[in-house]
Tab-separated table of C-alpha atoms and ligand atoms in Angstrom:
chain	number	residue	atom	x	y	z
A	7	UNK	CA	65.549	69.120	87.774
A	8	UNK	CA	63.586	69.784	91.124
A	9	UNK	CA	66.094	70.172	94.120
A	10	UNK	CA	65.032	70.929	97.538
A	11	UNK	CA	67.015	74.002	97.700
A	12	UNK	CA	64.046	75.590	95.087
A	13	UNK	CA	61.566	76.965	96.399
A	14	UNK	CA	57.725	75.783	96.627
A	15	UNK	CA	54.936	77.225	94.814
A	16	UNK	CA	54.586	80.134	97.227
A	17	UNK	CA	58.070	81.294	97.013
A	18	UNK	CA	59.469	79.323	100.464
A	19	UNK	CA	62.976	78.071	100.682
A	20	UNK	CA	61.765	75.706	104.608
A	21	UNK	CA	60.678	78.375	105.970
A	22	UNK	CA	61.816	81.625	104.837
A	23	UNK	CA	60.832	83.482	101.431
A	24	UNK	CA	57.437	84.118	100.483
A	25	UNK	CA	55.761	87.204	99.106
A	26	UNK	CA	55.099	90.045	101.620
A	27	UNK	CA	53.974	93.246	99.739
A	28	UNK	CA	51.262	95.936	99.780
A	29	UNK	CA	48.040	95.168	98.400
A	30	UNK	CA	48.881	97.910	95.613
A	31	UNK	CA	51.774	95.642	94.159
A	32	UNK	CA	49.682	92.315	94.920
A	33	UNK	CA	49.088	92.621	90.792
A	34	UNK	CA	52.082	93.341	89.306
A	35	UNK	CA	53.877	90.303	91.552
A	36	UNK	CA	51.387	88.026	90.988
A	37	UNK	CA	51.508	88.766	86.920
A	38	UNK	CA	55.029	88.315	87.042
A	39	UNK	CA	54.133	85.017	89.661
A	40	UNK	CA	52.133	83.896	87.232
A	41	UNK	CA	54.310	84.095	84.076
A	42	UNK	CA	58.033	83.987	84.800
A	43	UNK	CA	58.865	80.361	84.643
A	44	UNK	CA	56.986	80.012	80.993
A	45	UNK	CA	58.185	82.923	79.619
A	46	UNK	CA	62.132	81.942	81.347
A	47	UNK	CA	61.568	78.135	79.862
A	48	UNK	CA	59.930	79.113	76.343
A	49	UNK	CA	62.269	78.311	73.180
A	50	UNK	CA	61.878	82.103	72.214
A	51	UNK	CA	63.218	83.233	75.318
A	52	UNK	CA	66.187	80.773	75.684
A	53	UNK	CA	66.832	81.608	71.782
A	54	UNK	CA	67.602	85.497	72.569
A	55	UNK	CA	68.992	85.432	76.150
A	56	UNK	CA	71.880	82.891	74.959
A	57	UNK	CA	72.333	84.636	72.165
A	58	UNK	CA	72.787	88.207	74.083
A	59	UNK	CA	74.796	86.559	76.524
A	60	UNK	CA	77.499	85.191	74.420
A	61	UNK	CA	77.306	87.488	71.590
A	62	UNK	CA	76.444	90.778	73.396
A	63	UNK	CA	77.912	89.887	77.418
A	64	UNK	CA	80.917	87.709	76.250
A	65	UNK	CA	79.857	84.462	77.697
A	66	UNK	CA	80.939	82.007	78.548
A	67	UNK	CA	82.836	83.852	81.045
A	68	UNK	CA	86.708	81.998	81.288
A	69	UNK	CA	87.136	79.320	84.266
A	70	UNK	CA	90.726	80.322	84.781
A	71	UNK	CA	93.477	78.577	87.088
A	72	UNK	CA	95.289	81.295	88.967
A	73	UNK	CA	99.137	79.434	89.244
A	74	UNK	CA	100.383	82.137	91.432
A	75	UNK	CA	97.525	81.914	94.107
A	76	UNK	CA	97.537	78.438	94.012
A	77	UNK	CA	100.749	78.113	94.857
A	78	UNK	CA	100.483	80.442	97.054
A	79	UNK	CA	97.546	78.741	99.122
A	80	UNK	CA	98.766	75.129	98.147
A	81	UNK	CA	95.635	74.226	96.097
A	82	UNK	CA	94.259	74.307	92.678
A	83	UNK	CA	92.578	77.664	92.494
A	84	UNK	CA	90.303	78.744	90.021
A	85	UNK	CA	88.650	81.879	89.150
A	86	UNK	CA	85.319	82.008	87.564
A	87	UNK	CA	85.981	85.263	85.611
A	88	UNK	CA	82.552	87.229	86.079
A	89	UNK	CA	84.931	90.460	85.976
A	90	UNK	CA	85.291	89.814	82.190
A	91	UNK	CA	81.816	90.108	81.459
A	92	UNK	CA	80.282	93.051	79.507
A	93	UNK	CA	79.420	96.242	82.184
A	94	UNK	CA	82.295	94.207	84.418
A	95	UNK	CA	80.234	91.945	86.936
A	96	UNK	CA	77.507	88.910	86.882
A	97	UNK	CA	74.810	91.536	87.167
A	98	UNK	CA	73.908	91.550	83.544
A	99	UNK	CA	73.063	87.625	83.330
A	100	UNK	CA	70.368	88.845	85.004
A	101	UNK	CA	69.477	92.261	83.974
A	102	UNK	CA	69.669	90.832	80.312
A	103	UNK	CA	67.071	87.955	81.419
A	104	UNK	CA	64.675	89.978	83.390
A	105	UNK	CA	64.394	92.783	80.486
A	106	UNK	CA	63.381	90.234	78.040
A	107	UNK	CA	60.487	89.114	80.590
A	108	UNK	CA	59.715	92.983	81.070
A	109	UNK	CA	59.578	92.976	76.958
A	110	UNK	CA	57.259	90.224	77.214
A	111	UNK	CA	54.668	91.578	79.644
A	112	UNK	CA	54.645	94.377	77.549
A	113	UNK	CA	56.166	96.770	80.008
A	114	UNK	CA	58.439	100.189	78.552
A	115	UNK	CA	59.464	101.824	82.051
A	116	UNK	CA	61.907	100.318	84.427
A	117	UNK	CA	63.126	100.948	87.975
A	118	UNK	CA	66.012	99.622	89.579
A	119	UNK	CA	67.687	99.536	92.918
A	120	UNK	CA	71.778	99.738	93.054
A	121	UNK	CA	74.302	99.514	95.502
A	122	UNK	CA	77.812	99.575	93.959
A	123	UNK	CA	76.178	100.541	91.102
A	124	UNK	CA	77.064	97.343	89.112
A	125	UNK	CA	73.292	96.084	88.744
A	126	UNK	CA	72.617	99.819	87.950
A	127	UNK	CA	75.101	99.812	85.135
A	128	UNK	CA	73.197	96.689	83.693
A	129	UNK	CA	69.962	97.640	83.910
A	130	UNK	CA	70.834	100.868	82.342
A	131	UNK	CA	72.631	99.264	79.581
A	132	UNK	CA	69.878	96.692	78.898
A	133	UNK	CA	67.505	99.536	78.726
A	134	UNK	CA	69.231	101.604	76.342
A	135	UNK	CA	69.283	98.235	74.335
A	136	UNK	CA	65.907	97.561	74.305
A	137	UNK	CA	65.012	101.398	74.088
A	138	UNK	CA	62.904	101.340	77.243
A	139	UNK	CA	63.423	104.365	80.333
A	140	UNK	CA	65.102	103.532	82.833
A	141	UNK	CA	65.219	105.073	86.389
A	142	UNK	CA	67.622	103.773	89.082
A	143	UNK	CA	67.926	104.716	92.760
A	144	UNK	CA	70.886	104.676	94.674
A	145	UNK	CA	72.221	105.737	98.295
A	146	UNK	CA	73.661	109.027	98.573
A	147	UNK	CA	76.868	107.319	100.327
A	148	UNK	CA	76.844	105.090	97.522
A	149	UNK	CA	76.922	107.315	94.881
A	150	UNK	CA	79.728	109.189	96.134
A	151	UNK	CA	81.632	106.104	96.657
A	152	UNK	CA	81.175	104.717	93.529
A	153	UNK	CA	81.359	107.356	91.434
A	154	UNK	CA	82.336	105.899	88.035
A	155	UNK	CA	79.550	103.894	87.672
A	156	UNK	CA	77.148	106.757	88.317
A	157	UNK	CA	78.402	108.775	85.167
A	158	UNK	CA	77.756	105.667	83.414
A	159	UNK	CA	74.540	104.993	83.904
A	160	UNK	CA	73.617	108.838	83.280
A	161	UNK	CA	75.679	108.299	79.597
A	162	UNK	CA	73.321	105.240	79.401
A	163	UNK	CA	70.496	107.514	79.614
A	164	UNK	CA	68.946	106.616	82.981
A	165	UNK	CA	67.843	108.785	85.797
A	166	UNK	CA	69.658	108.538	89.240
A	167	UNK	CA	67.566	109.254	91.877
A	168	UNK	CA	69.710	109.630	95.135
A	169	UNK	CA	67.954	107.787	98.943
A	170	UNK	CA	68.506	110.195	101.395
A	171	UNK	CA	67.279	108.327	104.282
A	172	UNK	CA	69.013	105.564	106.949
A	173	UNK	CA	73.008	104.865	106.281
A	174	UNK	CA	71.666	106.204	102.688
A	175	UNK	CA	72.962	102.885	101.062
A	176	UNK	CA	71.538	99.591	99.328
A	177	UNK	CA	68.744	99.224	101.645
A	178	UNK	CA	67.379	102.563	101.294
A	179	UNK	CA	67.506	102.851	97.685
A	180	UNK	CA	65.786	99.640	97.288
A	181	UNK	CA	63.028	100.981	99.873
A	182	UNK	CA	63.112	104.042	97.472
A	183	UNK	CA	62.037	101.429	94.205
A	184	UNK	CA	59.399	99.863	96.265
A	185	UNK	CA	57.901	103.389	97.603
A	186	UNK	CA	58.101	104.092	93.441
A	187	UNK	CA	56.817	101.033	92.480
A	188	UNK	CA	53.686	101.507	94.360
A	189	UNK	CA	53.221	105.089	93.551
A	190	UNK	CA	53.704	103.810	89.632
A	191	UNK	CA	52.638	100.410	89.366
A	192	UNK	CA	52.970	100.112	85.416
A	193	UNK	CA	56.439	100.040	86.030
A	194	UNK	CA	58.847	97.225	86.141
A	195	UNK	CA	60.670	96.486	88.998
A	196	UNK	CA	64.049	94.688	87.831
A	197	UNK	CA	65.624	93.602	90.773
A	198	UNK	CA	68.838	93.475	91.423
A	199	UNK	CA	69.407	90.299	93.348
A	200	UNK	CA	67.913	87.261	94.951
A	201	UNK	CA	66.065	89.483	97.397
A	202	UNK	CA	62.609	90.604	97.383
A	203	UNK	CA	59.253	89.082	96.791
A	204	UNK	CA	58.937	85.562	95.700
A	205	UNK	CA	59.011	85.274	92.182
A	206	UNK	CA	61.916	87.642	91.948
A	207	UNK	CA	64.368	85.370	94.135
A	208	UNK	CA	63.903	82.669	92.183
A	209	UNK	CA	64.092	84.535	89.131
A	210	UNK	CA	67.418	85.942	89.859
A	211	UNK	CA	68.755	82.474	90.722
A	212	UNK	CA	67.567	80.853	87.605
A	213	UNK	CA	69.113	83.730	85.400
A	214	UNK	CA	72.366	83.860	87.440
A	215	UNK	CA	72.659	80.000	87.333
A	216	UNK	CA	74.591	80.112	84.000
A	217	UNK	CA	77.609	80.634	86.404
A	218	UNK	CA	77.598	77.480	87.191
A	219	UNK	CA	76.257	75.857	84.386
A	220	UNK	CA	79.079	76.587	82.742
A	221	UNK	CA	81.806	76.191	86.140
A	222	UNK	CA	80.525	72.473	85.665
A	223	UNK	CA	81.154	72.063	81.880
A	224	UNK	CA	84.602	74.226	82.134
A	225	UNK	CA	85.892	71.999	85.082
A	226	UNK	CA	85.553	68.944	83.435
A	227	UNK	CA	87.595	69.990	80.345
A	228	UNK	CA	90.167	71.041	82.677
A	229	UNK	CA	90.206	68.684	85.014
A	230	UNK	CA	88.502	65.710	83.631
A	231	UNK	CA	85.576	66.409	86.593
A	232	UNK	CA	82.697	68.515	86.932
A	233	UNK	CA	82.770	68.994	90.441
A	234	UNK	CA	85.325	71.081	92.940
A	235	UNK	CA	85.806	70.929	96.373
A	236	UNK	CA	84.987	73.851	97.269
A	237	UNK	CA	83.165	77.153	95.597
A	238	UNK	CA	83.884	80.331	97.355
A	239	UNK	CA	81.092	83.229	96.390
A	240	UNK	CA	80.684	86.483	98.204
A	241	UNK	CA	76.982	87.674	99.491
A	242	UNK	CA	75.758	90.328	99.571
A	243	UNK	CA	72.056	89.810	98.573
A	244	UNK	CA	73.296	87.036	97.316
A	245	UNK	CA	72.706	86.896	93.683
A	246	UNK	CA	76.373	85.770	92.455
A	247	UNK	CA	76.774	83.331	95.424
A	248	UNK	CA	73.311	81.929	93.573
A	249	UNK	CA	74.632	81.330	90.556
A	250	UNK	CA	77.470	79.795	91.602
A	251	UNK	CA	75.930	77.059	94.043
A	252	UNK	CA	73.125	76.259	91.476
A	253	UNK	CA	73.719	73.346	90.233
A	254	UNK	CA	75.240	72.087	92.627
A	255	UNK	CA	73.644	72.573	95.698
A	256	UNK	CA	72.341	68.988	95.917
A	257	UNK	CA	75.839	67.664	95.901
A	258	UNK	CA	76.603	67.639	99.480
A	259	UNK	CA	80.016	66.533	98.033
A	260	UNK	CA	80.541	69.681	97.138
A	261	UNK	CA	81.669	72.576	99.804
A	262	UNK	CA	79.812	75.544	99.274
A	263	UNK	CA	81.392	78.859	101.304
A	264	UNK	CA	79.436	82.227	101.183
A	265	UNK	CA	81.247	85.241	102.601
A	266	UNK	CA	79.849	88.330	103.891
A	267	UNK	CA	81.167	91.922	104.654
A	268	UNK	CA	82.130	92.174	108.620
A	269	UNK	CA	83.299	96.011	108.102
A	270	UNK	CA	85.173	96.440	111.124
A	271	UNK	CA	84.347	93.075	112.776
A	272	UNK	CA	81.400	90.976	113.588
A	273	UNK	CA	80.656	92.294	116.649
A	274	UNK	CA	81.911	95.874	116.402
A	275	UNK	CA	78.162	97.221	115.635
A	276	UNK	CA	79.954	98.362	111.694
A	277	UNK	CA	79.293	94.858	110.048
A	278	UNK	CA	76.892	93.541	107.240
A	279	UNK	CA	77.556	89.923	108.520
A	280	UNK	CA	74.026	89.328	108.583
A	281	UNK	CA	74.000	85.732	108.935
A	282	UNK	CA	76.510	86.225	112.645
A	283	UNK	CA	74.120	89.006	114.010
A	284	UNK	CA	70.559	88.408	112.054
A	285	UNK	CA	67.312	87.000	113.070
A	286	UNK	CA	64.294	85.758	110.903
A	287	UNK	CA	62.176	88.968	110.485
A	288	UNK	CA	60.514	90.387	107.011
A	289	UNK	CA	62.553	92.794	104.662
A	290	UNK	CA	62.241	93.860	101.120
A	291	UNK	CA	59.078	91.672	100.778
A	292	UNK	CA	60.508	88.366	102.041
A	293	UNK	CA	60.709	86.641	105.350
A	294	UNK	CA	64.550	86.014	106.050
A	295	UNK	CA	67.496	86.557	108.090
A	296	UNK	CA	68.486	90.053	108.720
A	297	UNK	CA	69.852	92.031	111.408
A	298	UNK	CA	67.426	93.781	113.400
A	299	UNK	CA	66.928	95.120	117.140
A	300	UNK	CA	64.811	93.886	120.155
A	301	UNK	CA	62.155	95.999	118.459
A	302	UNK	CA	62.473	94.376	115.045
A	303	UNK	CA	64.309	97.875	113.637
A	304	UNK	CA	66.718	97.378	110.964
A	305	UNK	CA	69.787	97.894	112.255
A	306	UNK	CA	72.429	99.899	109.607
A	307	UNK	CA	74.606	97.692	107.932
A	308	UNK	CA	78.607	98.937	107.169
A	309	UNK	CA	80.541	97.868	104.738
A	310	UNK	CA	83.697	99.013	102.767
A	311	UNK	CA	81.870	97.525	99.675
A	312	UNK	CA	78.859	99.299	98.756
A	313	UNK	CA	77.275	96.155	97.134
A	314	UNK	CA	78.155	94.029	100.636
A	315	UNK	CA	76.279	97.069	102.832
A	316	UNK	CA	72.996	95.236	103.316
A	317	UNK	CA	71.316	94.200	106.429
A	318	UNK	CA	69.354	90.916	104.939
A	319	UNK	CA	70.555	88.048	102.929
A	320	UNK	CA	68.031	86.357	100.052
A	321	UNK	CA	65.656	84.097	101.443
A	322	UNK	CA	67.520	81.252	99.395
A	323	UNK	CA	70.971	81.692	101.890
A	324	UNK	CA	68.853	82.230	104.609
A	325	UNK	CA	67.573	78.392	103.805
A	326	UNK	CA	71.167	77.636	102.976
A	327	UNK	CA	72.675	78.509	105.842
A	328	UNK	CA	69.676	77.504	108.663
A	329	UNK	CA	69.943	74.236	106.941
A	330	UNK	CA	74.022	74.018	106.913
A	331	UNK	CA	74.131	73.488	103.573
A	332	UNK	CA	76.907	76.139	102.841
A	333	UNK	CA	79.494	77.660	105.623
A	334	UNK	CA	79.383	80.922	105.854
A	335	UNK	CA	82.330	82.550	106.541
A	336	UNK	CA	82.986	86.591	106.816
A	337	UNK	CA	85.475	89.244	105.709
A	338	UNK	CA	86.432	92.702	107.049
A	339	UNK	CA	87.408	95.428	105.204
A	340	UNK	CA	90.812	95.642	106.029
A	341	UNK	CA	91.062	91.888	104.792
A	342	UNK	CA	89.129	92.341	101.803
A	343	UNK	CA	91.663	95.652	100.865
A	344	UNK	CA	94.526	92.993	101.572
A	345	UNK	CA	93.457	90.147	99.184
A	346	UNK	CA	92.575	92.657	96.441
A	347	UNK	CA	96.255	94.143	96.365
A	348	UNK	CA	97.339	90.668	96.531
A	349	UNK	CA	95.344	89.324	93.619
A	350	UNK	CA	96.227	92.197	91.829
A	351	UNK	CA	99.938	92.002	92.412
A	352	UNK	CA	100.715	88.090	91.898
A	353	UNK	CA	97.532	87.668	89.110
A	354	UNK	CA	97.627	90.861	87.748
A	355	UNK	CA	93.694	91.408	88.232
A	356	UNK	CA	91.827	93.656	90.012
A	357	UNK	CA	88.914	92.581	91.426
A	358	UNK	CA	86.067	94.415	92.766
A	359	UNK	CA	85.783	94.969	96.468
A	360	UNK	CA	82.433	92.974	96.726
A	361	UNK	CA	84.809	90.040	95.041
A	362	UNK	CA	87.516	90.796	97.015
A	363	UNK	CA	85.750	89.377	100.491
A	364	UNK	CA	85.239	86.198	98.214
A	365	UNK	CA	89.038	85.913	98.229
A	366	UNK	CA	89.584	86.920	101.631
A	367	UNK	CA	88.977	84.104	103.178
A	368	UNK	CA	91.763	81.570	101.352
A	369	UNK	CA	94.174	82.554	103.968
A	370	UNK	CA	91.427	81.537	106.525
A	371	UNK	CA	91.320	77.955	104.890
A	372	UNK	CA	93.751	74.837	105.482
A	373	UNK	CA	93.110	73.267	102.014
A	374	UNK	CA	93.847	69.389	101.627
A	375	UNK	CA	96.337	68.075	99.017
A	376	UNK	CA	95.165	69.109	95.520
A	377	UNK	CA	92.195	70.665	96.866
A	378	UNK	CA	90.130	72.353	93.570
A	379	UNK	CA	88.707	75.311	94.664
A	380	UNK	CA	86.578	77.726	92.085
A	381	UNK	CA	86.082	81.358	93.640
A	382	UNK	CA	83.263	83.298	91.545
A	383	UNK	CA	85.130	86.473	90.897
A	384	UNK	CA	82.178	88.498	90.880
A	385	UNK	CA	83.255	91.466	89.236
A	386	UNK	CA	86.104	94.011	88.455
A	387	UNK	CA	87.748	96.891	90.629
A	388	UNK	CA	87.385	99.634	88.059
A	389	UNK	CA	84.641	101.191	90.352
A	390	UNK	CA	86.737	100.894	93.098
A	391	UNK	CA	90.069	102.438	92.218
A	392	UNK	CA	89.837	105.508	94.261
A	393	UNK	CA	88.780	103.222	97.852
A	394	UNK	CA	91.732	101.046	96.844
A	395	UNK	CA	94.259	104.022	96.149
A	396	UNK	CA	92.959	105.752	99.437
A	397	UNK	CA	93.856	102.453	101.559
A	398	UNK	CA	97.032	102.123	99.564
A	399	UNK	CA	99.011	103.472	102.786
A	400	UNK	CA	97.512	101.825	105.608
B	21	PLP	C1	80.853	92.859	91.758
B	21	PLP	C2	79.766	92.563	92.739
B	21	PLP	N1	79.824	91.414	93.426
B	21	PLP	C3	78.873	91.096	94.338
B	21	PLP	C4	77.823	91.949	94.594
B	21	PLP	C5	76.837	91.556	95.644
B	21	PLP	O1	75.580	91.235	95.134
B	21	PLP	P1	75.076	89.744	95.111
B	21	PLP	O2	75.229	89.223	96.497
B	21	PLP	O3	73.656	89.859	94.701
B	21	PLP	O4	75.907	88.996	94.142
B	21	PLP	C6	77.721	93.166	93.895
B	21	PLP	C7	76.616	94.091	94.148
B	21	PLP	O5	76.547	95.171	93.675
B	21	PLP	C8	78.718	93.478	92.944
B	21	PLP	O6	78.695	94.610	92.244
């Protein structure tokens, strides 16, 4: 299937992507460049990562119609339940995938970058799977914030290594991994999202695309069609918003809606709504959208949710968006806090706060009659218990 949201053989999505790294890494990407899509499409490979994803993750995740919220919003409402996967988001379709192509380039030591800590959870749990070391960095804000997941990635055996600099969050611990990465090249850099260098954007979007692989298989049992109106993904890198569009970003039928953290509002200079304030500039080894000032300085991102705290978006919904492809649509905090105790009073489900901006913006929406709508519940709110009980008063 070749679709013109992939991107060409040097990594572009029109004109953003691409591979921008030191001349130190130039090997490592270009082995990984070189191998990925064989290794991703060989029969061995397919063999074990569908067997560790359904036996081992829990797949297929349930497509499940949330009654309440539909009536509530006065359309057919499904969730795609990511939260039920094993370590509690979508992060481990891909940390699974990319550890068997690290086992296949022969490589024992992994790094990692984590915001909320979910991808750091996964990569330490594939590591302790595979037996390999595993070292993840994380902001300092971040690791206070989400605490839980930090003790369990130490129980899994890896070593947090705190970013002290900038608004100490995603960013900076992924500009950590790359400072690592250069300083230890044998390592293996298993990113997190649909960020960084080309391949790893791609890479990310081919092992996340199971989301919808399956969104199209489970809708038509239900529903007698494969396709919704509407799917409703939050972004922060992007990663779970990837997986969700995949296969179905060449239906233009098809309504696709990412949503991005806007802290305290878009233009209240506390927002992570890159795609309302960004510009095309470079980050994280790929040209993109991200927001930056008249000297082409990062500017901090703020978010509630420490996996929506990121400055950039992947190249892929930089393409997405420049092109109008999908709508993208934003969510404060104090809007995100409100759908989360609303999903988790009238579904009983408590989503995480990265998920929660995903579901923010149904009240935002006039649906048509019988509207089917599929929102990719990212992940679960176990992590985020004590933000949630802190906000409980406001
Ligand atoms: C549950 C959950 N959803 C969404 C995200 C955002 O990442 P991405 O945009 O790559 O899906 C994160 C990041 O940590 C997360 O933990």
């Amino acid at each position: 299937m070749k679709s013109k949201f992939h991107p060409d053989k040097n990594g572009y999505y029109g004109q953003f992507g691409g591979a921008f790294i030191p001349e130190l890494l130039y090997p490592n990407v270009k082995e990984l460049e070189d191998n990925y899509i064989q290794i991703i499409n060989s029969d061995e490979f397919q063999k074990e990562y569908k067997a560790l994803l359904k036996d081992y993750v829990g797949r297929p995740s349930p497509l499940y119609l949330a009654k309440r919220l539909s009536e509530k919003y006065n359309a057919f409402i499904y969730l795609k339940r990511e939260d039920l996967n094993h370590t509690g988001a979508h992060k481990v379709n891909n940390t699974i995938g990319q550890i068997l192509v690290a086992k296949k380039l022969g490589k024992t030591k992994i790094i990692a970058e984590t915001g909320a800590g979910q991808h750091g959870v996964a990569t330490a749990t594939v590591c302790a799977l595979m037996g390999l070391e595993c070292t993840v960095f994380m902001g300092e804000k971040d690791i206070e914030r989400q605490a839980p997941n930090v003790a369990r990635m130490k129980m899994l055996g890896a070593k947090v290594i705190p970013a002290l600099s900038g608004s100490k969050t995603l960013k900076d611990a992924t500009n950590e991994a790359i400072r690592y990465w250069i300083q230890h090249p044998e390592t293996f850099y298993l990113i997190g999202s649909v960020v960084g260098p080309h391949p790893y954007p791609d890479m990310v979007a081919r092992l996340q695309a199971v989301i919808s692989e399956e969104i199209k298989w489970q809708l038509k049992e239900k529903t007698g069609k494969e396709n919704p109106d509407t799917i409703i993904a939050c972004v922060g890198g992007g990663s779970n918003a990837a997986g969700a569009f995949y296969h179905y970003m060449d239906d233009e039928d098809v309504e696709l809606i990412a949503v991005e953290a806007s802290g305290l509002g878009v233009n209240s200079g506390e927002s992570a709504a890159t795609s309302q304030l960004g510009e095309v500039g470079i980050i994280h080894g790929s040209k993109t959208i991200l927001m930056q000032d008249e000297y082409g300085q990062i500017v901090e991102p703020y978010s509630i949710s420490a996996g929506l705290d990121y400055p950039g978006v992947g190249p892929l919904h930089a393409y997405l968006f420049d092109s109008k492809r999908a709508t993208f649509m934003n969510a404060t905090d104090k809007e995100a806090l409100t759908a989360a105790y609303e999903l988790t009073k009238i579904e009983g489900i408590i989503p995480a706060l990265e998920s929660a901006h995903a579901l923010a913006v149904l009240s935002k929406i006039t649906f048509k009659k019988d509207q089917v709508v599929v929102v990719n519940l990212s992940g679960r709110g176990d992590k985020d218990l004590e933000t949630y009980i802190k906000h409980l008063e406001d």
